[in-house]
Short mmCIF file of C-alpha atoms in Angstrom, two decimals:
data_model
loop_
_atom_site.label_atom_id
_atom_site.label_comp_id
_atom_site.label_asym_id
_atom_site.label_seq_id
_atom_site.Cartn_x
_atom_site.Cartn_y
_atom_site.Cartn_z
CA MET A 195 -26.54 0.85 2.34
CA ASN A 196 -25.51 0.01 5.48
CA GLN A 197 -25.04 2.43 8.12
CA PHE A 198 -21.38 3.05 7.97
CA SER A 199 -21.79 4.23 4.37
CA VAL A 200 -24.93 6.42 5.52
CA PHE A 201 -22.52 7.67 8.30
CA LEU A 202 -20.42 8.95 5.83
CA GLY A 203 -23.00 10.24 3.83
CA PHE A 204 -24.26 12.69 7.07
CA LEU A 205 -20.45 13.57 7.39
CA VAL A 206 -20.10 14.61 3.84
CA ALA A 207 -23.51 16.64 4.13
CA ALA A 208 -22.30 18.80 7.09
CA LEU A 209 -18.53 19.43 5.21
CA ALA A 210 -18.05 22.10 2.27
CA VAL A 211 -16.15 20.57 -0.12
CA THR A 212 -13.41 22.73 -1.82
CA ALA A 213 -11.04 21.95 -4.21
CA THR A 214 -8.66 23.52 -6.51
CA PRO A 215 -10.77 23.86 -10.20
CA VAL A 216 -10.30 21.73 -12.70
CA THR A 217 -11.44 23.09 -15.76
CA ASP A 218 -10.64 20.26 -18.21
CA GLN A 219 -13.15 17.88 -17.71
CA SER A 220 -11.71 14.58 -19.83
CA PRO A 221 -13.06 10.93 -19.59
CA HIS A 222 -11.37 8.33 -17.40
CA VAL A 223 -7.90 7.12 -17.81
CA PRO A 224 -8.74 4.38 -20.39
CA HIS A 225 -8.87 0.65 -19.05
CA ARG A 226 -7.61 -1.60 -21.67
CA GLN A 227 -7.00 -5.23 -21.09
CA PRO A 228 -6.03 -6.45 -24.93
CA HIS A 229 -4.47 -9.69 -23.60
CA ALA A 230 -5.30 -11.38 -20.61
CA PHE A 231 -1.93 -13.48 -20.52
CA ALA A 232 0.33 -9.84 -20.45
CA ARG A 233 1.24 -9.67 -17.34
CA ALA A 234 3.84 -7.96 -14.60
CA LEU A 235 5.45 -6.74 -10.99
CA TYR A 236 6.24 -3.26 -10.50
CA ILE A 237 9.02 -2.59 -7.43
CA MET A 238 9.59 1.04 -6.75
CA THR A 239 13.91 1.07 -6.64
CA ASN A 240 13.24 4.10 -3.92
CA ASP A 241 16.85 5.55 -4.93
CA PRO A 242 17.94 8.56 -3.74
CA ALA A 243 20.06 9.43 -6.41
CA GLY A 244 16.60 8.70 -9.05
CA ASN A 245 13.32 6.81 -8.15
CA SER A 246 12.29 4.27 -10.66
CA ILE A 247 9.89 1.27 -11.39
CA ILE A 248 11.37 -2.03 -12.19
CA ALA A 249 8.66 -4.28 -14.01
CA LEU A 250 8.99 -8.23 -14.08
CA LYS A 251 7.81 -10.15 -16.26
CA VAL A 252 5.43 -12.62 -15.34
CA ASN A 253 5.60 -16.26 -17.00
CA HIS A 254 2.54 -18.80 -17.84
CA ASP A 255 3.54 -20.63 -14.91
CA GLY A 256 3.66 -17.47 -12.25
CA THR A 257 7.50 -17.37 -12.31
CA LEU A 258 9.69 -13.96 -12.85
CA THR A 259 12.19 -13.41 -15.17
CA ASP A 260 13.32 -9.29 -15.20
CA GLY A 261 11.99 -6.75 -17.48
CA SER A 262 12.10 -3.15 -17.48
CA ILE A 263 13.45 -0.19 -15.44
CA THR A 264 11.81 3.24 -15.63
CA PRO A 265 12.80 6.41 -14.20
CA THR A 266 9.50 8.38 -11.75
CA GLY A 267 11.45 11.41 -11.97
CA GLY A 268 11.36 11.54 -8.90
CA LYS A 269 14.03 10.63 -6.08
CA GLY A 270 13.63 7.56 -3.12
CA GLU A 271 14.87 8.64 0.36
CA SER A 272 14.36 6.14 3.33
CA CYS A 273 13.19 7.16 6.78
CA ILE A 274 15.34 6.45 9.92
CA ASP A 275 15.13 3.29 12.09
CA GLN A 276 15.05 4.99 15.66
CA ARG A 277 15.95 1.53 17.56
CA VAL A 278 19.25 1.41 15.36
CA ASN A 279 20.02 5.14 14.69
CA ARG A 280 20.67 4.96 10.97
CA THR A 281 18.57 4.63 7.46
CA SER A 282 16.11 1.98 7.44
CA TYR A 283 16.29 -1.26 5.80
CA PRO A 284 14.83 -3.67 4.64
CA ASP A 285 11.68 -1.34 5.85
CA GLY A 286 13.21 2.22 4.13
CA LEU A 287 9.47 3.72 4.25
CA PHE A 288 7.50 1.84 6.68
CA SER A 289 4.16 1.50 5.16
CA GLN A 290 2.54 -0.67 2.36
CA SER A 291 1.14 0.38 -0.95
CA ALA A 292 4.24 2.62 -2.18
CA VAL A 293 3.00 1.72 -5.59
CA ASP A 294 -0.75 1.40 -6.59
CA VAL A 295 -1.66 -0.17 -9.89
CA LYS A 296 -5.38 -0.04 -11.47
CA GLY A 297 -6.06 -1.15 -14.98
CA ASN A 298 -3.50 0.49 -17.06
CA THR A 299 -3.09 3.56 -14.53
CA LEU A 300 0.31 3.23 -11.84
CA VAL A 301 1.12 5.77 -9.51
CA ALA A 302 4.15 5.80 -6.80
CA VAL A 303 5.53 7.71 -4.22
CA ASN A 304 8.84 9.94 -4.30
CA PRO A 305 9.92 10.38 -1.11
CA GLY A 306 13.27 11.88 -1.86
CA SER A 307 11.29 15.20 -3.91
CA ASN A 308 7.87 15.08 -1.86
CA THR A 309 6.20 14.24 -5.54
CA LEU A 310 3.63 11.47 -6.49
CA THR A 311 4.01 10.51 -9.63
CA MET A 312 1.47 8.56 -12.77
CA MET A 313 2.70 6.66 -15.44
CA ALA A 314 0.52 4.69 -18.17
CA ILE A 315 0.99 1.13 -18.54
CA ASP A 316 0.97 0.31 -22.13
CA PRO A 317 -1.32 -2.47 -22.45
CA TRP A 318 -0.10 -4.33 -25.15
CA ASN A 319 3.71 -4.56 -23.95
CA PRO A 320 3.33 -3.86 -19.77
CA TYR A 321 7.09 -3.78 -19.42
CA LYS A 322 6.38 -0.27 -21.02
CA LEU A 323 5.51 2.63 -19.04
CA SER A 324 5.28 6.21 -19.78
CA ILE A 325 5.67 8.92 -17.12
CA VAL A 326 1.61 10.85 -17.33
CA GLY A 327 2.11 14.55 -17.48
CA SER A 328 5.06 15.50 -14.55
CA PRO A 329 5.54 14.38 -10.96
CA VAL A 330 2.98 16.74 -9.21
CA SER A 331 3.88 17.61 -5.34
CA THR A 332 1.93 15.75 -2.50
CA LEU A 333 1.17 19.13 -0.41
CA GLY A 334 3.02 17.72 2.03
CA ASP A 335 6.66 15.93 2.77
CA PHE A 336 7.97 12.34 2.42
CA PRO A 337 5.10 10.98 0.59
CA VAL A 338 4.84 7.53 1.65
CA THR A 339 1.68 5.31 0.31
CA ALA A 340 -0.76 5.56 -2.38
CA ALA A 341 -3.92 4.66 -3.72
CA ILE A 342 -6.05 4.89 -6.84
CA SER A 343 -9.83 5.23 -7.42
CA GLN A 344 -11.02 3.89 -10.45
CA LYS A 345 -14.43 4.94 -9.47
CA ASN A 346 -13.91 8.11 -8.75
CA ASN A 347 -11.00 8.46 -11.36
CA MET A 348 -8.41 9.77 -8.14
CA ALA A 349 -5.12 9.15 -6.35
CA CYS A 350 -4.64 10.04 -2.92
CA VAL A 351 -1.02 10.05 -1.62
CA ALA A 352 0.10 10.06 2.73
CA ASN A 353 2.92 12.11 3.40
CA CYS A 354 4.80 10.71 6.51
CA GLY A 355 7.24 13.85 7.15
CA ALA A 356 7.24 17.43 9.21
CA LYS A 357 4.17 18.28 6.97
CA ALA A 358 2.36 14.47 7.45
CA GLY A 359 -1.61 14.35 5.87
CA ILE A 360 -3.27 12.72 3.07
CA ALA A 361 -3.70 14.55 -0.59
CA CYS A 362 -5.64 13.73 -3.60
CA PHE A 363 -4.91 14.57 -7.39
CA ARG A 364 -7.78 13.27 -10.47
CA MET A 365 -6.27 11.54 -12.87
CA HIS A 366 -5.98 13.06 -16.31
CA PRO A 367 -4.98 11.06 -19.58
CA THR A 368 -2.83 13.26 -20.78
CA ARG A 369 -1.83 15.90 -17.78
CA GLY A 370 -1.85 13.80 -15.23
CA LEU A 371 -2.53 14.24 -11.46
CA LEU A 372 -4.39 17.35 -11.17
CA PRO A 373 -4.84 18.21 -7.35
CA LEU A 374 -8.26 17.92 -5.90
CA MET A 375 -7.45 19.97 -2.84
CA GLN A 376 -5.67 23.13 -1.92
CA THR A 377 -3.68 21.94 0.72
CA GLN A 378 -3.46 18.51 2.26
CA ILE A 379 -5.56 17.61 5.27
CA GLY A 380 -2.86 17.11 7.91
CA PHE A 381 -2.10 14.18 10.52
CA PRO A 382 -0.53 15.14 14.46
CA THR A 383 2.64 12.53 14.03
CA ASN A 384 5.60 15.61 15.10
CA GLN A 385 7.74 14.03 12.62
CA THR A 386 10.94 15.02 10.88
CA ASN A 387 12.17 15.40 7.55
CA PRO A 388 12.73 12.40 6.41
CA PRO A 389 10.72 10.54 9.15
CA VAL A 390 12.16 8.72 12.29
CA GLY A 391 10.15 5.42 12.96
CA PRO A 392 8.42 3.20 13.32
CA TRP A 393 6.49 4.72 15.66
CA ASN A 394 4.53 7.77 14.79
CA THR A 395 4.59 7.18 10.88
CA VAL A 396 2.13 6.74 8.41
CA SER A 397 1.45 3.14 7.20
CA GLN A 398 -1.39 2.80 4.04
CA VAL A 399 -3.66 4.92 1.94
CA LEU A 400 -6.79 2.52 0.41
CA PHE A 401 -10.20 3.22 -0.72
CA ASN A 402 -13.17 1.09 0.86
CA LYS A 403 -15.36 -1.82 -0.69
CA ASP A 404 -17.45 1.19 -2.56
CA GLU A 405 -14.95 3.80 -2.74
CA SER A 406 -16.93 6.15 -0.85
CA ALA A 407 -13.88 6.56 1.72
CA LEU A 408 -10.31 6.97 1.92
CA LEU A 409 -9.00 4.58 4.66
CA THR A 410 -5.47 5.71 6.33
CA THR A 411 -3.45 3.51 8.83
CA VAL A 412 -1.20 6.01 11.43
CA LYS A 413 0.81 4.26 13.79
CA GLY A 414 1.11 5.12 17.54
CA ASP A 415 3.61 4.84 20.15
CA PRO A 416 2.72 2.46 22.71
CA ARG A 417 5.84 3.34 24.78
CA ASN A 418 4.84 6.87 25.19
CA LYS A 419 0.85 6.21 25.57
CA ILE A 420 0.68 7.68 22.37
CA THR A 421 -2.01 5.80 20.24
CA GLY A 422 -2.59 5.22 16.29
CA PHE A 423 -5.66 5.88 14.52
CA LEU A 424 -7.68 5.31 11.44
CA SER A 425 -8.73 7.92 9.41
CA VAL A 426 -11.59 8.22 7.38
CA LEU A 427 -12.23 10.77 5.11
CA PRO A 428 -15.48 10.77 2.43
CA ILE A 429 -15.43 10.72 -1.05
CA ILE A 430 -18.43 12.41 -2.92
CA ASN A 431 -19.32 13.47 -6.16
CA ALA A 432 -15.45 11.90 -6.84
CA ARG A 433 -14.01 14.99 -4.88
CA PRO A 434 -12.64 14.06 -1.10
CA ALA A 435 -14.37 15.97 1.65
CA ILE A 436 -12.14 18.91 3.61
CA LYS A 437 -12.21 17.03 7.09
CA ASP A 438 -11.49 13.04 7.98
CA SER A 439 -13.07 11.39 11.22
CA ARG A 440 -10.39 9.38 13.49
CA TYR A 441 -11.19 6.55 15.08
CA VAL A 442 -8.73 3.94 17.63
CA PRO A 443 -10.32 0.22 17.09
CA ASP A 444 -10.13 -1.74 20.33
CA GLY A 445 -6.34 -2.92 20.69
CA ILE A 446 -4.33 -1.26 18.38
CA ALA A 447 -0.60 -0.25 18.61
CA LEU A 448 1.28 -0.05 15.51
CA LEU A 449 -1.69 0.11 12.82
CA PHE A 450 0.66 -0.68 9.66
CA GLY A 451 -0.66 -2.63 6.39
CA ALA A 452 -4.14 -3.43 5.39
CA THR A 453 -6.26 -5.18 3.17
CA LEU A 454 -10.27 -5.28 2.06
CA ILE A 455 -11.57 -8.92 2.89
CA PRO A 456 -13.73 -9.69 -0.23
CA GLY A 457 -17.65 -9.98 0.07
CA THR A 458 -17.61 -8.16 3.76
CA SER A 459 -16.88 -4.55 4.46
CA ASP A 460 -14.16 -5.58 7.50
CA MET A 461 -10.46 -5.26 6.87
CA LEU A 462 -7.55 -7.17 7.69
CA ALA A 463 -4.81 -5.14 9.22
CA THR A 464 -1.75 -5.91 10.41
CA ASP A 465 -0.49 -3.84 13.96
CA ALA A 466 3.42 -4.72 14.33
CA TYR A 467 3.17 -5.05 18.20
CA PHE A 468 1.58 -7.82 18.40
CA GLY A 469 0.36 -9.28 15.27
CA ALA A 470 -2.90 -8.71 13.48
CA LEU A 471 -6.81 -7.58 13.65
CA THR A 472 -10.27 -7.40 11.63
CA ILE A 473 -12.00 -3.99 11.25
CA SER A 474 -15.45 -4.19 10.66
CA LEU A 475 -16.29 -0.97 8.71
CA ASP A 476 -20.34 -1.77 8.45
CA GLY A 477 -21.39 0.54 11.22
CA THR A 478 -21.66 3.58 12.45
CA GLN A 479 -17.27 3.87 13.22
CA PRO A 480 -14.76 0.81 12.58
CA LYS A 481 -15.19 -1.43 15.26
CA THR A 482 -11.96 -4.73 16.02
CA ILE A 483 -14.13 -8.20 15.91
CA ALA A 484 -11.17 -10.29 16.00
CA LYS A 485 -7.34 -10.29 17.10
CA THR A 486 -4.76 -12.41 15.90
CA VAL A 487 -1.60 -12.87 18.61
CA VAL A 488 1.29 -14.02 16.74
CA SER A 489 3.78 -15.81 18.96
CA GLY A 490 7.67 -14.94 17.63
CA GLN A 491 6.88 -12.18 15.70
CA ALA A 492 9.25 -9.23 15.09
CA ALA A 493 6.84 -7.23 12.78
CA THR A 494 4.47 -8.33 11.25
CA CYS A 495 3.22 -5.37 9.12
CA TRP A 496 1.62 -6.26 5.66
CA ALA A 497 -1.62 -8.09 4.89
CA VAL A 498 -3.12 -9.56 1.06
CA ILE A 499 -6.21 -11.69 0.72
CA SER A 500 -5.78 -14.89 -1.52
CA PRO A 501 -8.49 -14.99 -3.96
CA VAL A 502 -8.13 -18.65 -4.14
CA THR A 503 -8.54 -19.38 -0.56
CA GLY A 504 -10.09 -16.72 1.01
CA THR A 505 -7.83 -16.09 4.20
CA GLY A 506 -5.31 -13.79 4.79
CA PHE A 507 -1.18 -13.76 4.55
CA VAL A 508 0.67 -11.68 6.67
CA THR A 509 4.12 -11.27 6.45
CA ASP A 510 6.75 -10.56 8.55
CA LEU A 511 9.78 -7.62 8.27
CA LEU A 512 12.87 -10.16 10.18
CA VAL A 513 10.84 -13.49 10.31
CA ASN A 514 10.83 -15.72 6.90
CA ASN A 515 7.53 -16.91 6.87
CA VAL A 516 4.34 -16.46 5.44
CA LEU A 517 1.12 -16.77 7.98
CA GLU A 518 -2.24 -17.71 6.66
CA ILE A 519 -5.12 -16.08 9.16
CA GLU A 520 -8.83 -17.00 8.79
CA PRO A 521 -9.96 -13.55 8.80
CA LEU A 522 -13.15 -13.63 10.57
CA SER A 523 -12.16 -15.48 13.52
CA GLY A 524 -8.47 -14.09 13.60
CA ARG A 525 -7.81 -18.07 13.57
CA ILE A 526 -4.16 -19.06 12.82
CA LEU A 527 -4.34 -21.69 10.10
CA GLN A 528 -0.68 -22.16 9.12
CA ASN A 529 2.57 -21.09 9.02
CA THR A 530 5.17 -21.90 6.61
CA ILE A 531 9.04 -21.13 7.01
CA LEU A 532 10.31 -20.43 3.54
CA PRO A 533 13.49 -21.79 2.31
CA ASN A 534 15.51 -19.42 1.24
CA GLU A 535 18.05 -17.02 3.31
CA ASN A 536 15.89 -14.08 2.84
CA PRO A 537 15.55 -11.93 6.26
CA GLY A 538 11.90 -11.49 5.90
CA MET A 539 9.22 -10.04 3.42
CA THR A 540 7.57 -6.79 2.43
CA ASP A 541 4.99 -5.85 0.69
CA PRO A 542 2.84 -9.23 -0.86
CA VAL A 543 -0.16 -9.62 -3.10
CA ALA A 544 -2.36 -12.47 -4.34
CA VAL A 545 -2.23 -13.47 -7.88
CA GLY A 546 -4.70 -16.83 -8.32
CA LYS A 547 -3.31 -19.46 -6.12
CA LEU A 548 0.30 -17.37 -5.93
CA LEU A 549 1.87 -15.17 -3.54
CA TYR A 550 4.10 -12.41 -4.68
CA ALA A 551 6.57 -10.87 -1.51
CA LEU A 552 8.93 -8.44 -1.84
CA SER A 553 12.17 -9.36 0.51
CA PRO A 554 14.45 -6.05 -0.47
CA GLY A 555 17.26 -7.51 2.04
CA LEU A 556 19.69 -6.50 4.54
CA GLY A 557 22.80 -5.13 2.00
CA ASN A 558 24.17 -8.27 2.47
CA THR A 559 21.66 -10.54 0.55
CA SER A 560 20.63 -9.89 -2.55
CA ALA A 561 16.98 -7.98 -3.31
CA SER A 562 14.61 -10.28 -4.37
CA VAL A 563 10.54 -11.58 -5.14
CA VAL A 564 9.43 -14.62 -3.26
CA VAL A 565 6.70 -16.68 -5.57
CA VAL A 566 4.52 -19.11 -3.05
CA ASP A 567 1.76 -21.39 -4.04
CA VAL A 568 -0.72 -20.77 -1.25
CA SER A 569 -2.98 -23.82 -2.02
CA LYS A 570 -0.95 -26.48 -0.86
CA ARG A 571 -0.78 -27.02 2.15
CA PRO A 572 1.79 -26.01 3.60
CA ALA A 573 2.16 -23.60 1.36
CA GLN A 574 5.05 -24.34 -1.31
CA GLN A 575 8.02 -21.56 -2.40
CA ILE A 576 7.71 -22.07 -6.14
CA GLN A 577 10.27 -19.54 -6.74
CA ASN A 578 12.63 -16.38 -5.41
CA PHE A 579 13.84 -14.61 -7.59
CA ALA A 580 16.58 -11.87 -7.60
CA PHE A 581 15.89 -9.15 -9.48
CA LYS A 582 18.42 -7.16 -11.58
CA TYR A 583 18.60 -2.90 -9.66
CA GLY A 584 17.43 -4.50 -6.68
CA SER A 585 18.45 -3.03 -3.15
CA LYS A 586 18.30 -3.05 0.00
CA SER A 587 15.83 -0.15 -0.34
CA ALA A 588 13.65 -1.51 -2.82
CA GLN A 589 9.68 -0.90 -2.19
CA GLY A 590 5.99 -1.43 -3.31
CA LEU A 591 5.26 -4.22 -5.00
CA ALA A 592 1.96 -4.37 -7.52
CA TRP A 593 0.89 -6.48 -10.14
CA VAL A 594 -1.41 -5.80 -13.72
#
C-alpha cells in the first residue's frame, strides 16, 4: 500500500460518513460479455429539447457506421463561452466524460434538467439501451461529467452550475441510481446557470487506480489569480466520505481532462492554459512530475492513454491534430495534423491500436467521429465518420 493510500485511509477514518439509507442490498449490476466482437461507441446529443445517447456500430476493422439513438429521459444544455458571449460550441460542457461506460452499464449527464441517467446495455446487442429506474437529481446544478466504479458499484457526478460540487449514487440493477449522500460536496466556483466559462468550471470526475478515491479536476482563472485544484474524495466500504481534500499541483491553471497511466499511480492531465502535465498520486499529496508545453495550442483539453503504445494522446478544441506525449517525461513524440476539415477534437478514447475522437463541429460542419491508427508513425486517419443526429452540441464519447 503506497503512502497516498495510507493517507486516504487516515483521512477517511477521521470523517463520519453519512448517507441516505439504502435498504435493498441487491447484488452489483451484472457485467456480461457473451460476444467480444459486439462493440459500440456512445455519444450524448446534449439536445435541450431532449437528451439522447447515440450508439455507433464498430465494424471488425474498427470503422464506424450508424446504429441507434435512445432518449435519456432528461434534457441537454450548453455552457456560455465568456470569450464570445454566446452558447459554447463545439465544447458545450467544458468537460471530459459526460458519458461513462463500465461493463454493460452506461451513465450520462443531463445538464438541462440537473439529472443523471443510468442505462443498461444489452450484452447481445450493444446498440440496444434501456433506462434503469428513472433519471435522478444530481443534488446540484448543471451536471457535466460522470464516472462509474465497478468495484464500489457506484456512479459519481460533478455539477458545474450555481450549485457546483460532487455527488455519488449506488447502482441498482432494477431501481437505478440511489443517492449515497443527502447533499453534494460543494465547490466554490461562484458560477451561474448555465455556467459561464471556461474559467472556474468543473472539468472531470474519475476514480483512482484502486477506486479508493474519486478525483475531480477543477479549473481556475489565471486572469484573476484564482487557482484551480484537484479534489480527492475518499471512498471507504463503497461509500463516499463527507469531505474531500483539495490540492494544487505545481503549475496548474486551467486543469481539464485527465486519464490514469496504467501500471503507475500517476495520471496524465491536460491544462488548457499551456498543454499537459503528469501528476503523481503516489504520496501524501498529488505532485506534478512532468509538464508539456504545447506550442501553437488553442485549448488542449482532453487526454487518453493508448493500450498499444503506452503513450498519451491529447486533443485540442480548435487545432485539428493528434499530439502524442511520453507521459512520465512530458516529451512530445509526434504531432499529426489530420487530413479533414474538422475544427478540432474532443473526448478521445483508445481501443487497441485505434483512437476515436469526437468533433462536434462549429455548426457549419457536420459532427463526426475521427478514427486514427496511433500505432503508425505518423498516426494515420482511417475514417472521418459524420454520424446521424450529430450536432454542434454533441458531447462525451465512451465505448464497450
